[in-house]
PDB file of C-alpha atoms in Angstrom:
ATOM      1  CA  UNK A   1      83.673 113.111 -23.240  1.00 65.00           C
ATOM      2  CA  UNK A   2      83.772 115.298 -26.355  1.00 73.00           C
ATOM      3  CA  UNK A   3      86.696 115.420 -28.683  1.00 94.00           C
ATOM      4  CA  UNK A   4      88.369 114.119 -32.152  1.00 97.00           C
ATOM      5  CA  UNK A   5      88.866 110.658 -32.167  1.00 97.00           C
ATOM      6  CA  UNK A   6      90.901 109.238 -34.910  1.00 98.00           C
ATOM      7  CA  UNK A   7      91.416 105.468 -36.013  1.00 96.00           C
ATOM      8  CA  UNK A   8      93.038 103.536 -36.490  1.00 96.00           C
ATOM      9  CA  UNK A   9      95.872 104.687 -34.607  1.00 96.00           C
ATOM     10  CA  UNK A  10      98.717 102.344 -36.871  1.00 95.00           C
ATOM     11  CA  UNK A  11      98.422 101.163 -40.043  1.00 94.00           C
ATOM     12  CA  UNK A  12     100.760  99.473 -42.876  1.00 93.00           C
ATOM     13  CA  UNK A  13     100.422  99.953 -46.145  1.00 90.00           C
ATOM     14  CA  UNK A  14     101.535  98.313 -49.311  1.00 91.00           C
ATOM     15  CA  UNK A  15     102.940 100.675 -51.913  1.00 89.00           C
ATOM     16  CA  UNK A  16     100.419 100.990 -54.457  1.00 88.00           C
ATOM     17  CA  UNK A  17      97.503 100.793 -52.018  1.00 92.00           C
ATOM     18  CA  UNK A  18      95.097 103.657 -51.508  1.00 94.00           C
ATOM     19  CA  UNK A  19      94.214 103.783 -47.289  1.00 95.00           C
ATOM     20  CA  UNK A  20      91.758 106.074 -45.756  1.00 97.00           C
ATOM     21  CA  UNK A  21      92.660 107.171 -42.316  1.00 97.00           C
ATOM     22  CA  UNK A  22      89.135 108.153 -40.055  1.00 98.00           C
ATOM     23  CA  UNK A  23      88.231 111.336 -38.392  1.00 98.00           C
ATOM     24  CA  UNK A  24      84.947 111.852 -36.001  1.00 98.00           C
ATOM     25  CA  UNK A  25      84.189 114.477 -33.512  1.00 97.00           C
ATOM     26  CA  UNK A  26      81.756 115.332 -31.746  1.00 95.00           C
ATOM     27  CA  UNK A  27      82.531 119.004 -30.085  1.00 92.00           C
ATOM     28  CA  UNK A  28      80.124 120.666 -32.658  1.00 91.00           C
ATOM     29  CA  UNK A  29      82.758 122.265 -34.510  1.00 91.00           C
ATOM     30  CA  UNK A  30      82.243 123.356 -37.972  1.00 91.00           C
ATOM     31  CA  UNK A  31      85.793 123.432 -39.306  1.00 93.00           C
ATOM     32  CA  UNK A  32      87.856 120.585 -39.209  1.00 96.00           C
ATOM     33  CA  UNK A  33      91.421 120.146 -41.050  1.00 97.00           C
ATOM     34  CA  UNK A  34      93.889 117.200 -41.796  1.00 98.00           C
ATOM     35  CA  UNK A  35      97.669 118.210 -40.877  1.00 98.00           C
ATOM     36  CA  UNK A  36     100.851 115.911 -41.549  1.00 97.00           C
ATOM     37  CA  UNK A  37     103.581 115.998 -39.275  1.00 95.00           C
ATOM     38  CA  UNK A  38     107.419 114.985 -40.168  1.00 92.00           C
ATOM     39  CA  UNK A  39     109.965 115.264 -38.357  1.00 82.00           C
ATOM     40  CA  UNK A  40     111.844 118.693 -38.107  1.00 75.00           C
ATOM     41  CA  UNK A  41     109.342 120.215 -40.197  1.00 79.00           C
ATOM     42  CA  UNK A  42     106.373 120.926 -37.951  1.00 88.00           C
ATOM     43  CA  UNK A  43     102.757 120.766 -39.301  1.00 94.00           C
ATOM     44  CA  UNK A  44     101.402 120.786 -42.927  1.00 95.00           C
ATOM     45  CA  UNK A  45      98.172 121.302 -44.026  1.00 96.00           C
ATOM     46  CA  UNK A  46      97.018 118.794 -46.223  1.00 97.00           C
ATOM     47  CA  UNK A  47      92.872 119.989 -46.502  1.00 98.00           C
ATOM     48  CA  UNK A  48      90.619 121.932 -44.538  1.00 96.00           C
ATOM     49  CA  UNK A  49      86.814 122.062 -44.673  1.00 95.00           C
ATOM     50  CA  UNK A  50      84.881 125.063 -43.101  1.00 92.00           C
ATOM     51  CA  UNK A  51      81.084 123.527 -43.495  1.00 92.00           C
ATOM     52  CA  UNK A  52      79.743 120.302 -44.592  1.00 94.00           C
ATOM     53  CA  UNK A  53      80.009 119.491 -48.399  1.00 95.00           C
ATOM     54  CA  UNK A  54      83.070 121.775 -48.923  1.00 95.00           C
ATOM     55  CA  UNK A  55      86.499 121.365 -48.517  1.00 96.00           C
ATOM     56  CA  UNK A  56      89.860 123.228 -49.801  1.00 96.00           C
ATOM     57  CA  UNK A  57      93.584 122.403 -50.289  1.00 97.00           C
ATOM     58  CA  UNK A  58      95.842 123.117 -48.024  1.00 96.00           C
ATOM     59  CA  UNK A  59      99.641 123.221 -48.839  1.00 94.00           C
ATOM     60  CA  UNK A  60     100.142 119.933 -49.868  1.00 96.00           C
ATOM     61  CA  UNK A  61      96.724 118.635 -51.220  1.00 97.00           C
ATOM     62  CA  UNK A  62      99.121 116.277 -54.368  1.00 96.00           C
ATOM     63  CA  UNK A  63      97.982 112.546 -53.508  1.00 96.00           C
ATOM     64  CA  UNK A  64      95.392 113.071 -50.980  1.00 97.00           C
ATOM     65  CA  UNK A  65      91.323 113.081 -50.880  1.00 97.00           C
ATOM     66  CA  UNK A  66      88.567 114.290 -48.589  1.00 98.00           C
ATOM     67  CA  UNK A  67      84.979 114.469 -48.562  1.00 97.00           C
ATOM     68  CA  UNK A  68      82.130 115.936 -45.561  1.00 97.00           C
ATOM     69  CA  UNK A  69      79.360 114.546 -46.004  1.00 97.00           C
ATOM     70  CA  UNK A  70      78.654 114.769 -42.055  1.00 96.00           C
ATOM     71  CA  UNK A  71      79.595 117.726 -39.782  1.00 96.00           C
ATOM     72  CA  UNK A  72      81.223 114.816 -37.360  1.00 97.00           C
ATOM     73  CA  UNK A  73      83.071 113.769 -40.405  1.00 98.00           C
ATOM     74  CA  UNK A  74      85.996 114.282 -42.256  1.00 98.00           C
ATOM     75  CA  UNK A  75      88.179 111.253 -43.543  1.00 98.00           C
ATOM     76  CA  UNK A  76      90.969 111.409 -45.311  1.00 98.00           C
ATOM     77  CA  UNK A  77      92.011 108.888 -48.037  1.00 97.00           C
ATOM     78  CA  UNK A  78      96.114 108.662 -48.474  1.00 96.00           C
ATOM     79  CA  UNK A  79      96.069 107.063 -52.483  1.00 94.00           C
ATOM     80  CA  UNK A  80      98.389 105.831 -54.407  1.00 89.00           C
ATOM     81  CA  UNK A  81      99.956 109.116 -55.943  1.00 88.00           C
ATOM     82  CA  UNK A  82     101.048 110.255 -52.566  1.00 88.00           C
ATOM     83  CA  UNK A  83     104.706 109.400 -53.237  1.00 88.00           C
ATOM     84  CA  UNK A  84     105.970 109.845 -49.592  1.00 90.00           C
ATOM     85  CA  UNK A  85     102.652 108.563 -47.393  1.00 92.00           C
ATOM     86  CA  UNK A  86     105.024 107.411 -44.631  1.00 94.00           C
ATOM     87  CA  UNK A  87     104.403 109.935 -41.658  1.00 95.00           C
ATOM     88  CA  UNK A  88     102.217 110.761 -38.309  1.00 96.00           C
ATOM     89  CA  UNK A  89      98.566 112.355 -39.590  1.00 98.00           C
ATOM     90  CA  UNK A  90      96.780 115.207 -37.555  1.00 98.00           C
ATOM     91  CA  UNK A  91      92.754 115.396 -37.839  1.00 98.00           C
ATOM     92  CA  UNK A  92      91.625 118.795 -36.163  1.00 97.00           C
ATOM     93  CA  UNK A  93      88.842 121.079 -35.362  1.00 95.00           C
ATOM     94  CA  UNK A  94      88.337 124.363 -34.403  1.00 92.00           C
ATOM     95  CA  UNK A  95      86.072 126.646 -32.825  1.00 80.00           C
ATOM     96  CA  UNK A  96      83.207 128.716 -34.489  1.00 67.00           C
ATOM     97  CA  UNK A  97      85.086 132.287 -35.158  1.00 58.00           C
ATOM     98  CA  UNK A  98      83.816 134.897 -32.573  1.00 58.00           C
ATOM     99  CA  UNK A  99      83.605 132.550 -29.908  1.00 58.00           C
ATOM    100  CA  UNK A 100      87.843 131.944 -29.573  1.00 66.00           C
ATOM    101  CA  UNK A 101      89.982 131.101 -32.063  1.00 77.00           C
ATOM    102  CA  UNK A 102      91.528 127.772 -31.272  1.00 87.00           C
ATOM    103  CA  UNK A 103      92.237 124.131 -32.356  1.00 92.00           C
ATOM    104  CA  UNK A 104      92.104 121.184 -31.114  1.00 94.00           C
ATOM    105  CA  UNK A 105      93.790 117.585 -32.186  1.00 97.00           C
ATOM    106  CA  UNK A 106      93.088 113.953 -32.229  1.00 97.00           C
ATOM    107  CA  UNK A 107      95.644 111.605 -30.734  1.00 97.00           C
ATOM    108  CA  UNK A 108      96.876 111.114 -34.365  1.00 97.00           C
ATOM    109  CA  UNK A 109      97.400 108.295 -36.562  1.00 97.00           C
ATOM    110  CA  UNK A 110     100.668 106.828 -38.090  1.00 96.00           C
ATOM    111  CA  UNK A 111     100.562 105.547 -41.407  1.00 95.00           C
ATOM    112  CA  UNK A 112     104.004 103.180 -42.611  1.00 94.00           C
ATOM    113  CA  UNK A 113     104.478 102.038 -46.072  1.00 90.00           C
ATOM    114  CA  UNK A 114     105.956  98.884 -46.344  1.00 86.00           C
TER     115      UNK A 114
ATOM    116  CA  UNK B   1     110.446 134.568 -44.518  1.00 69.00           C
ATOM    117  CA  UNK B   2     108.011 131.883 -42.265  1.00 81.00           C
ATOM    118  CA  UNK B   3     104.803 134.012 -40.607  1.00 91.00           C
ATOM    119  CA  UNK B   4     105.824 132.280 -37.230  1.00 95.00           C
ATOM    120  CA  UNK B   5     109.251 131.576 -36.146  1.00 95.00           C
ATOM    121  CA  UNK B   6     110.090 128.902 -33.236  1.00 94.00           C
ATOM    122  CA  UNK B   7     113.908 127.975 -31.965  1.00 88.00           C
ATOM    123  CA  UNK B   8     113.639 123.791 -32.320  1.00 84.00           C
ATOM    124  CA  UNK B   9     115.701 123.191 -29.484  1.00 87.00           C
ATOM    125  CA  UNK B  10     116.331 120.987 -27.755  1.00 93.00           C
ATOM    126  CA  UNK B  11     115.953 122.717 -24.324  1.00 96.00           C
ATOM    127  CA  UNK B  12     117.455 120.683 -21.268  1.00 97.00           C
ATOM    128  CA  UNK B  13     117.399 122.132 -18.086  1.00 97.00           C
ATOM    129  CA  UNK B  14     117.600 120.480 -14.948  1.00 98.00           C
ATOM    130  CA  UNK B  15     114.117 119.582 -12.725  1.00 98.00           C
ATOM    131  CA  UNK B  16     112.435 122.722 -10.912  1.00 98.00           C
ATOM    132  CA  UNK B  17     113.809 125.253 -13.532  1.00 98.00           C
ATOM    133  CA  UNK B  18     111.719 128.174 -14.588  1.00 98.00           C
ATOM    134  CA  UNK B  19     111.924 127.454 -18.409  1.00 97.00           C
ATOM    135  CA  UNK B  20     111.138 130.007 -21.318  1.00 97.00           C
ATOM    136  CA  UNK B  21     110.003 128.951 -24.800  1.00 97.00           C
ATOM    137  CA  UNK B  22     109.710 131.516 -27.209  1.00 97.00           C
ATOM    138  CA  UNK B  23     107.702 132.471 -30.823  1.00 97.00           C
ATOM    139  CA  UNK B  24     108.099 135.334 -32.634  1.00 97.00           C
ATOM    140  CA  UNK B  25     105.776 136.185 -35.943  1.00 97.00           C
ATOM    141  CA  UNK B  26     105.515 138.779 -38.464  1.00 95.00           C
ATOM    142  CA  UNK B  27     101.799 139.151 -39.351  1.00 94.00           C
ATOM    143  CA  UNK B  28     100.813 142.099 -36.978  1.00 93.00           C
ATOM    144  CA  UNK B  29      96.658 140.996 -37.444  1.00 91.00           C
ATOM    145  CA  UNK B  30      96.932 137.856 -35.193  1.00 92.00           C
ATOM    146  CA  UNK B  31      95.007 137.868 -32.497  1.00 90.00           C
ATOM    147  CA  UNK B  32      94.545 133.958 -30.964  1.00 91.00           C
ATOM    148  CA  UNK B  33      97.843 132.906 -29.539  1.00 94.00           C
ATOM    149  CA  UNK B  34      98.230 129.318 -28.488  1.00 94.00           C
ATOM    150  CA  UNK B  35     100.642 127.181 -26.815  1.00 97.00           C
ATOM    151  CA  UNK B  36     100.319 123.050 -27.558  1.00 97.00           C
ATOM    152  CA  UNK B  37     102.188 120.546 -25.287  1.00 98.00           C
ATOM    153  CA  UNK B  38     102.930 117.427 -27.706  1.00 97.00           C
ATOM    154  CA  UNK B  39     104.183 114.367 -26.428  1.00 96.00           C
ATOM    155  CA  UNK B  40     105.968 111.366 -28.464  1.00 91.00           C
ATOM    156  CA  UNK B  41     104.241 109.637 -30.850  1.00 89.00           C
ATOM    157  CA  UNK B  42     100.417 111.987 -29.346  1.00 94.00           C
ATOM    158  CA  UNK B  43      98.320 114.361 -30.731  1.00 96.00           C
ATOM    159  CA  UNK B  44      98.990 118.099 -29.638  1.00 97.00           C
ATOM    160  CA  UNK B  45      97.505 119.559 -26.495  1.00 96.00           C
ATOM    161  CA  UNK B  46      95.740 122.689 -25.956  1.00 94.00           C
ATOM    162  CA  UNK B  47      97.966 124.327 -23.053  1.00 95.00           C
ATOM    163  CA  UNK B  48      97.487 127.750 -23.150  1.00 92.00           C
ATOM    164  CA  UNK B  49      95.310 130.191 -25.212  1.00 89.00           C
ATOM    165  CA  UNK B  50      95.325 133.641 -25.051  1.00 90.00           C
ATOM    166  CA  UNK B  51      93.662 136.738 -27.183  1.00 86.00           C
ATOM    167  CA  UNK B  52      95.260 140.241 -28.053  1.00 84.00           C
ATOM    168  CA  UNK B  53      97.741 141.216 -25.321  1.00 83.00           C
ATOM    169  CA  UNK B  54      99.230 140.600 -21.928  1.00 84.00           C
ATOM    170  CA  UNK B  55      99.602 137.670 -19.860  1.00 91.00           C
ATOM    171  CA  UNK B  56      97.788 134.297 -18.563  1.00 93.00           C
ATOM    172  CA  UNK B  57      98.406 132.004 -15.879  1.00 95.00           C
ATOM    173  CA  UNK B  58      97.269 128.343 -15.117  1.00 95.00           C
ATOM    174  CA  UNK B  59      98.909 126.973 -12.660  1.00 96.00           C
ATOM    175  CA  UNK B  60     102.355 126.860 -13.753  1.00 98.00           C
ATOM    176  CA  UNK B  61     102.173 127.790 -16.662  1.00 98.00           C
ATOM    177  CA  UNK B  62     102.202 131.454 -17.761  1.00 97.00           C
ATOM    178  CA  UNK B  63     101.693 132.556 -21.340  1.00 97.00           C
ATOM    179  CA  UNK B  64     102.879 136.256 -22.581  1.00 96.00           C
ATOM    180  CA  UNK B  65     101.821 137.915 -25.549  1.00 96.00           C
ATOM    181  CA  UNK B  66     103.831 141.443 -26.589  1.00 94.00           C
ATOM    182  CA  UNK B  67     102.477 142.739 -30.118  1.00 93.00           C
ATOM    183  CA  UNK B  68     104.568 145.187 -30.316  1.00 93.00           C
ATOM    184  CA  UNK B  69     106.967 143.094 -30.453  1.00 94.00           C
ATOM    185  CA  UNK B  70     105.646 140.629 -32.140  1.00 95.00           C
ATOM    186  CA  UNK B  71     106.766 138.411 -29.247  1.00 95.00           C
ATOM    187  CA  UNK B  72     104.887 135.211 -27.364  1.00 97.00           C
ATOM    188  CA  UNK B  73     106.212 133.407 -24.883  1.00 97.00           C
ATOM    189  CA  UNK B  74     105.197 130.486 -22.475  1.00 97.00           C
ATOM    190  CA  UNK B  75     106.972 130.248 -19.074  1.00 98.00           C
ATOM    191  CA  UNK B  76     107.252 126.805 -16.851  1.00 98.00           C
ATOM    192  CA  UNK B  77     107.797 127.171 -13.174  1.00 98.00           C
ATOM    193  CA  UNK B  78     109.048 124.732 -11.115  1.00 98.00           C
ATOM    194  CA  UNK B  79     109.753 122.553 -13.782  1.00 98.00           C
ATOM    195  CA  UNK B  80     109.257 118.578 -13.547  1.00 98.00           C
ATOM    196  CA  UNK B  81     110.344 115.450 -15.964  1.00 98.00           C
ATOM    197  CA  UNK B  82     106.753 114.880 -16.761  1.00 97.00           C
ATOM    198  CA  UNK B  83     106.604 118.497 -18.551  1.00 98.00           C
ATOM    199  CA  UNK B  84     109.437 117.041 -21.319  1.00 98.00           C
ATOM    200  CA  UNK B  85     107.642 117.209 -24.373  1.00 97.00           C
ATOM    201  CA  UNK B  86     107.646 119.095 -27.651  1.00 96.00           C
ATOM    202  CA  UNK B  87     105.510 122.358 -27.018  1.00 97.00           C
ATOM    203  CA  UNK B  88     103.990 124.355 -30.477  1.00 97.00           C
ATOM    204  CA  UNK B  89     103.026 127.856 -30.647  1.00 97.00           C
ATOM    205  CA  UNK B  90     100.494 128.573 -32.372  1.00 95.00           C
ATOM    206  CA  UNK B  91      98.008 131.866 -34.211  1.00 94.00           C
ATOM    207  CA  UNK B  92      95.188 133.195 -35.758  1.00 91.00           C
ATOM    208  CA  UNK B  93      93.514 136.186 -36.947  1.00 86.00           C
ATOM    209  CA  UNK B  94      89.942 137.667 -35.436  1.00 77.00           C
ATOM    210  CA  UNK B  95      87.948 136.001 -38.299  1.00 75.00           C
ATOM    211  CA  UNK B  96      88.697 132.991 -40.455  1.00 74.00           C
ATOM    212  CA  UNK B  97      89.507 129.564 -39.598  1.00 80.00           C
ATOM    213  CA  UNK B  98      93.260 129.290 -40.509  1.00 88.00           C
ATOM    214  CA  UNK B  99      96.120 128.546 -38.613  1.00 93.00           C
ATOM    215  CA  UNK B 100      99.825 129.331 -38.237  1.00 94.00           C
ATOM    216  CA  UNK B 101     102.050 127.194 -36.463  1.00 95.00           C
ATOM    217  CA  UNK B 102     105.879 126.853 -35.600  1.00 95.00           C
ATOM    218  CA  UNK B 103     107.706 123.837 -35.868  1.00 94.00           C
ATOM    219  CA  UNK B 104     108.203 123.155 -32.414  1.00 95.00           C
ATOM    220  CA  UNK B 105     110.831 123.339 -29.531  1.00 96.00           C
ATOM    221  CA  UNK B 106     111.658 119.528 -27.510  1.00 95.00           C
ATOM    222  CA  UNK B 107     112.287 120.181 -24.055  1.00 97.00           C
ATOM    223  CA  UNK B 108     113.517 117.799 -21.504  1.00 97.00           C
ATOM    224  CA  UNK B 109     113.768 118.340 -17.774  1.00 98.00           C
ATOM    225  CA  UNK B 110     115.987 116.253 -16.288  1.00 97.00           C
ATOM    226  CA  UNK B 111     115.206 114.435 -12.547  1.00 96.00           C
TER     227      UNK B 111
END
């Protein structure tokens, strides 16, 4: 079945740990984005990349990395400088523009700092 | 001001209700207009996705779109416990790849 499958789906972190949180689809999409969702305050985009080997901030880029090196691809590490990593995280992808506009999610992964 | 405005909630309403949730927005070039059903602790849901104007049904579900109004809205008939869950509007323009969400209204139905 094609779709966005993100792992692992809990993780624990130490404080002072970097952890990189995986993203693969394989719907052929060329845009994919990483969203964090907190309670009460909807979704925030973190980074978005439109084709492989580019990526750009989103709204709240401090403390986390990408790269796209594949077009199934698009991992996001949470490091050390992210100073409130605790919270659910949203890998998506959307269609090629002209064809509909839309976006689809992963199931979502839910990072703790202990 | 945000570019799309959702009421949080929470919604209860009893099983079998028709139930309304509502978005308005203020950036008259969207075009996409999508409804998400998100359920605890899951990834959001494509529902519902409409372009431009006027209505779509699936089932039922029927989404609304009124730009003169600046106005979406997604209606439930016949509303059952399952459908509890945290639904997200959501838009885009013709071209680009970026997308404008509101924050999300709970809704329970209650057996």
């Amino acid at each position: 079945d094609g779709g966005i499958t993100q792992s692992p789906k809990y993780l624990f972190r130490k404080e002072g740990q970097n952890v990189t949180l995986s993203c693969e689809q394989n719907l052929n999409h060329d845009a994919m984005y990483w969203y964090r969702q907190d309670p009460g305050q909807g979704l925030r985009l973190i980074y978005y990349s439109q084709i492989v080997n580019d990526f750009q901030k989103g709204d709240i880029a401090e403390g986390y990395s990408v790269s796209r090196e594949k077009k199934e691809s698009f991992p996001l590490t949470v490091t050390s400088a992210q100073k409130n990593p605790t919270a659910f995280y949203l890998c998506a992808s959307s269609r090629p523009t002209g064809s509909g506009n839309t976006i689809y999610f992963g199931e979502g992964s839910w990072l703790t700092v202990v | 001001q945000k570019e799309v405005e959702q009421d949080p909630g929470p919604l209860s309403v009893p099983e079998g209700a028709i139930v309304s949730l509502n978005c308005t927005y203020s950036n008259s070039a969207f075009q996409y207009f999508m409804w998400y059903r998100q359920y605890s602790r899951k990834g959001p849901e494509l529902l519902m996705y409409t372009y431009s104007s006027g209505n779509k049904e699936d089932g039922r579900f029927t989404a609304q779109v009124d730009k003169s109004s600046k106005y979406i809205s997604l209606f439930i008939r016949d509303s059952q416990p399952s459908d509890s869950a945290t639904y997200l509007c959501a838009m885009s323009l013709f071209t680009g790849n970026q997308f404008y969400f509101g924050t999300g209204t709970s809704l329970t139905v209650i057996p």
